[in-house]
Tab-separated table of C-alpha atoms and ligand atoms in Angstrom:
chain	number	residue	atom	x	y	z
A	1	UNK	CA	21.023	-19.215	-18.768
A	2	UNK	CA	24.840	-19.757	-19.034
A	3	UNK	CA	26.464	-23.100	-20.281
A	4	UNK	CA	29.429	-24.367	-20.825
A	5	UNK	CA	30.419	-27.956	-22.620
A	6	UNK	CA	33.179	-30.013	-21.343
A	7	UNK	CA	34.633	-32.178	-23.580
A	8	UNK	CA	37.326	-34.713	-24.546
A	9	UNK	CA	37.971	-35.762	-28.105
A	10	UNK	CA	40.960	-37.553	-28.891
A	11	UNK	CA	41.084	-39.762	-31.158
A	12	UNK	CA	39.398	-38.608	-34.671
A	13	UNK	CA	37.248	-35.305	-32.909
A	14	UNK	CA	33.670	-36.741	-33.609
A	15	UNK	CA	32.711	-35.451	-29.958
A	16	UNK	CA	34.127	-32.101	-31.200
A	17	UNK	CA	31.393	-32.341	-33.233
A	18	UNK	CA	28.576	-33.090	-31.593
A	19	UNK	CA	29.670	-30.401	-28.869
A	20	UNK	CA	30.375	-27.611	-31.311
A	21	UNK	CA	26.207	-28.265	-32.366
A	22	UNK	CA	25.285	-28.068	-29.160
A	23	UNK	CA	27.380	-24.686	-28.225
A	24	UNK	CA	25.800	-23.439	-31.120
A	25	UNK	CA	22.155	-24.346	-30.404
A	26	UNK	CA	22.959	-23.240	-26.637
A	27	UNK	CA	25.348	-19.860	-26.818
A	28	UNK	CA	27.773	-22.021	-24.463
A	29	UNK	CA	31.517	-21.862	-24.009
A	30	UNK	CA	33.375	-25.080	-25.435
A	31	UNK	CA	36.076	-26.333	-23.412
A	32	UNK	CA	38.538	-28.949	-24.353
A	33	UNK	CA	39.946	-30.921	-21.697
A	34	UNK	CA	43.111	-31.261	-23.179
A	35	UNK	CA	43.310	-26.927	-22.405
A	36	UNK	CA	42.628	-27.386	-18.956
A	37	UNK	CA	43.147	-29.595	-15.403
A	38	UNK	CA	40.499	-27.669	-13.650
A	39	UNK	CA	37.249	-24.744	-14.272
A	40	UNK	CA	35.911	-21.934	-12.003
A	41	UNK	CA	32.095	-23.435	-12.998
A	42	UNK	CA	30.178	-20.801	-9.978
A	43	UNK	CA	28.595	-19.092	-13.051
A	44	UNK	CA	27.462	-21.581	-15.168
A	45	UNK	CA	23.807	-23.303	-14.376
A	46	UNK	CA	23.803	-25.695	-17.414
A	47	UNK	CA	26.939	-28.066	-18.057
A	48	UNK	CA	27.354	-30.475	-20.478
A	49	UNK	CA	29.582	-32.975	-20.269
A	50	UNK	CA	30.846	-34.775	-23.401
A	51	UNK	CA	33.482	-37.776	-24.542
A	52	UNK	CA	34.677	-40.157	-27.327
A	53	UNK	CA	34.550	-44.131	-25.372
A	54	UNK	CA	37.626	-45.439	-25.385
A	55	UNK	CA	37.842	-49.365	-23.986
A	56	UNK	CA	33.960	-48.977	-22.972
A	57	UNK	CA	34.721	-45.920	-21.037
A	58	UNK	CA	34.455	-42.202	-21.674
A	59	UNK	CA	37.653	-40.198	-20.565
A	60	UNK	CA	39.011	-40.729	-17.365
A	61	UNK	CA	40.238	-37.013	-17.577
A	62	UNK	CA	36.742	-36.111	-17.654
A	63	UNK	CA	35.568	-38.083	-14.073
A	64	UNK	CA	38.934	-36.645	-12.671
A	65	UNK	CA	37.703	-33.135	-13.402
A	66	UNK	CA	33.890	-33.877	-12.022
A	67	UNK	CA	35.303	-35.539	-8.829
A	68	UNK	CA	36.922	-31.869	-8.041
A	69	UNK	CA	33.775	-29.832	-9.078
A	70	UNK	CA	31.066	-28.611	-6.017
A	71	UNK	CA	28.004	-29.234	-9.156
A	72	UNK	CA	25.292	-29.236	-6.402
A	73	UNK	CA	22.150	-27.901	-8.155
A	74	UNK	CA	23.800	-27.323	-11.477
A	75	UNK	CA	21.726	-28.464	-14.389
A	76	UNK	CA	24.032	-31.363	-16.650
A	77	UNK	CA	23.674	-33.571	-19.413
A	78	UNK	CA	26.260	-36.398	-20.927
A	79	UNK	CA	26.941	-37.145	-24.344
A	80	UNK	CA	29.245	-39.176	-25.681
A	81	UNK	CA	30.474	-41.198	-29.687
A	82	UNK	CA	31.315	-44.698	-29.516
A	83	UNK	CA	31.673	-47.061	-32.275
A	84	UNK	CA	28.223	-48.484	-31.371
A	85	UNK	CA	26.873	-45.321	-30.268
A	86	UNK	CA	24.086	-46.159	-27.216
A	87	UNK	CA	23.799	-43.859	-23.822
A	88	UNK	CA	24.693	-46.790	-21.500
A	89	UNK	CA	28.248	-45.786	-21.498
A	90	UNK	CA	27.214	-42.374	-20.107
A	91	UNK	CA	25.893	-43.774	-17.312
A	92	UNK	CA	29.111	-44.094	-15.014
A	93	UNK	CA	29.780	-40.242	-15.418
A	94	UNK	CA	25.990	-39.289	-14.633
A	95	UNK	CA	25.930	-41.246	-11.274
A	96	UNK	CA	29.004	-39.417	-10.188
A	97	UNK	CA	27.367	-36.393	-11.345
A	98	UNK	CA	24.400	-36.878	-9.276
A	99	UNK	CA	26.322	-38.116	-6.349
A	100	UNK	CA	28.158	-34.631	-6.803
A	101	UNK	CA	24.630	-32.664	-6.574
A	102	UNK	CA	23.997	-32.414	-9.720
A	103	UNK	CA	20.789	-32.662	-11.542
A	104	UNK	CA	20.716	-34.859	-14.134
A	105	UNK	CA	18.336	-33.103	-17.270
A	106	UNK	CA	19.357	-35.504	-20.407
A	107	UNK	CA	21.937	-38.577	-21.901
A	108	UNK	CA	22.560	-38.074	-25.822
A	109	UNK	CA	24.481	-40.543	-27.499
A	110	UNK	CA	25.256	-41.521	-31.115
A	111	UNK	CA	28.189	-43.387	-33.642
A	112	UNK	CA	31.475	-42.337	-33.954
A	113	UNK	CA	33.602	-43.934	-36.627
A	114	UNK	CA	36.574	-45.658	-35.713
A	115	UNK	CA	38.873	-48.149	-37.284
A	116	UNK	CA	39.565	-51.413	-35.440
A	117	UNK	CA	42.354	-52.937	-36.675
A	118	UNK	CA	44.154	-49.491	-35.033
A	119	UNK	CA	43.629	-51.214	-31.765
A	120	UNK	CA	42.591	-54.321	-32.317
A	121	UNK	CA	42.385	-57.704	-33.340
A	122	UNK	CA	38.664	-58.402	-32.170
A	123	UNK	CA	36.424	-59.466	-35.269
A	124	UNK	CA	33.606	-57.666	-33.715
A	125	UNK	CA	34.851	-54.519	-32.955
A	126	UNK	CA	35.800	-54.960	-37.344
A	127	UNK	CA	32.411	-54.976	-37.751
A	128	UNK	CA	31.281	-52.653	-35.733
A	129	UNK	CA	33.964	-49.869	-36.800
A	130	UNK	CA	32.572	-50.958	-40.664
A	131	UNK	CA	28.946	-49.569	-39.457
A	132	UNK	CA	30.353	-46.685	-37.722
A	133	UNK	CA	32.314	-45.057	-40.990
A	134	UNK	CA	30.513	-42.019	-42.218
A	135	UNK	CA	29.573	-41.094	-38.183
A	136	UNK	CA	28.661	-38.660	-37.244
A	137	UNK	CA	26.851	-37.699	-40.443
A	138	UNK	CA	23.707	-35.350	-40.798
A	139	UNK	CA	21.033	-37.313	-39.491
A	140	UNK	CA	23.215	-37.654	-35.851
A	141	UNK	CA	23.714	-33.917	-35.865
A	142	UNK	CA	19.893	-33.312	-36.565
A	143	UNK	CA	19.118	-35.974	-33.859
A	144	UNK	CA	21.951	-33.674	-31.570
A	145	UNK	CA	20.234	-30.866	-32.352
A	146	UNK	CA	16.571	-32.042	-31.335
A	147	UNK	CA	17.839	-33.040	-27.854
A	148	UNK	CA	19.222	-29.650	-27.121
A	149	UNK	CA	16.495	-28.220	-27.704
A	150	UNK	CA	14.310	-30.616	-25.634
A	151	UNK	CA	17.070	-29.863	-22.780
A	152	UNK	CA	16.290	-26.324	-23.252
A	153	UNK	CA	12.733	-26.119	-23.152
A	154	UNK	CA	12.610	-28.244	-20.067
A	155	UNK	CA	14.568	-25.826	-18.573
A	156	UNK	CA	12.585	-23.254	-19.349
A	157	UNK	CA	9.105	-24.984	-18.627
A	158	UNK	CA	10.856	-25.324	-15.162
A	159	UNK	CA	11.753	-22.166	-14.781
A	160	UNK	CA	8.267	-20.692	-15.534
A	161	UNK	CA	7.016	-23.320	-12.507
A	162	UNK	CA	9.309	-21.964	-10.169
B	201	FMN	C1	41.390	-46.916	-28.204
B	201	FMN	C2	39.922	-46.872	-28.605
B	201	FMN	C3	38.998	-47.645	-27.907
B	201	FMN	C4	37.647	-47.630	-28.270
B	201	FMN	N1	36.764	-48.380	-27.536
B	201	FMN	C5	35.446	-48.372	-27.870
B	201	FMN	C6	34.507	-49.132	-27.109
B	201	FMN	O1	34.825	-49.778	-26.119
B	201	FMN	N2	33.209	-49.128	-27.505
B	201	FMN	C7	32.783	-48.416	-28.600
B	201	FMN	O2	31.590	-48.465	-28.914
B	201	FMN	N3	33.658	-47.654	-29.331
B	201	FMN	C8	34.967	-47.610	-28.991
B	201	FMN	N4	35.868	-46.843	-29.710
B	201	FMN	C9	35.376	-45.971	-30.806
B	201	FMN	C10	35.270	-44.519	-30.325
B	201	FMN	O3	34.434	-44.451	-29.181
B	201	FMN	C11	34.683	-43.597	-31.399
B	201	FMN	O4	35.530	-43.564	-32.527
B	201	FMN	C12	34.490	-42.187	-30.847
B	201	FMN	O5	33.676	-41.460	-31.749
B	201	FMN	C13	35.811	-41.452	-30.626
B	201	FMN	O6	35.536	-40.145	-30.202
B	201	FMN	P1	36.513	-38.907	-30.511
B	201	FMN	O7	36.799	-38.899	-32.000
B	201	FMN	O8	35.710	-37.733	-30.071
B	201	FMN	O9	37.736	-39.123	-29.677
B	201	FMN	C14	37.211	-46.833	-29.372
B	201	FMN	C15	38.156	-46.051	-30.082
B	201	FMN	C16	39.489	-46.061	-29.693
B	201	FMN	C17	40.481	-45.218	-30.463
């Protein structure tokens, strides 16, 4: 099957990361969306889509680029790093997926560390960036690794069905 990950990483490259496991685990090509404005995706049948949140969003860059893609029938997952690292914020991105064709086959989401007081004055988000430090660390790369390969033999237990 070929991949590809799409990702966005802009602030301390924790998505990076997580992506570069996942290329590794799947034999995909890794994509930055800072390289890029738009892909030729006809070849590709699994697609991940990947992004730091930034003001509980993940990159706008990155729904610009799905709202041009024809991803009817393609297999794709979200991830995404946020300070407080839970899949809800991938959840805008996989509607518009779907509503683009697209099957949805998995959300993976874990910290990222980040420092508040860069952006902020909220006490909260001090706390929360405090948790984050040291993200992602080994345990969130084993955890990255264990859903890509649950993505994968989904895929494959489908294809056998077909
Ligand atoms: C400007 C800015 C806004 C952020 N907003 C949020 C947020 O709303 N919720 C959250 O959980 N984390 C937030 N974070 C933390 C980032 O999501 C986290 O550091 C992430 O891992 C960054 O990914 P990247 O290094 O791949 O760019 C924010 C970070 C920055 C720099």
């Amino acid at each position: 099957m070929k991949s590809l990950i799409i990702y966005c990483s802009s602030y301390k490259n924790n998505t990076e990361k997580i992506a570069r496991v996942f290329s590794e685990k799947m034999d995909s090509e890794l994509i930055n969306i800072k390289d890029i404005t738009d892909v030729n995706i006809i070849s590709y049948n699994l697609i991940g889509f990947g992004s730091g949140v930034y003001k509980e969003s993940l990159s706008p860059k990155l729904f610009e680029l799905a709202e041009k893609l024809d991803l009817k029938n393609k297999n794709v997952f979200v991830f995404s790093t946020s300070g407080i690292g839970m899949t809800f914020y991938n959840k805008k991105l996989i509607k518009l997926l779907m509503a683009k064709g697209a099957v949805n086959i998995g959300s993976f989401a874990c910290k990222g560390n980040f420092i508040a007081r860069e952006f902020s004055n909220n006490k909260l988000f001090d706390y929360i960036g405090r948790l984050s430090q040291g993200h992602p660390n080994d345990r969130d790369f084993k955890y990255a690794e264990r859903f890509i390969e649950r993505v994968l033999d989904s895929l494959e237990k489908n294809s056998k069905n077909k």
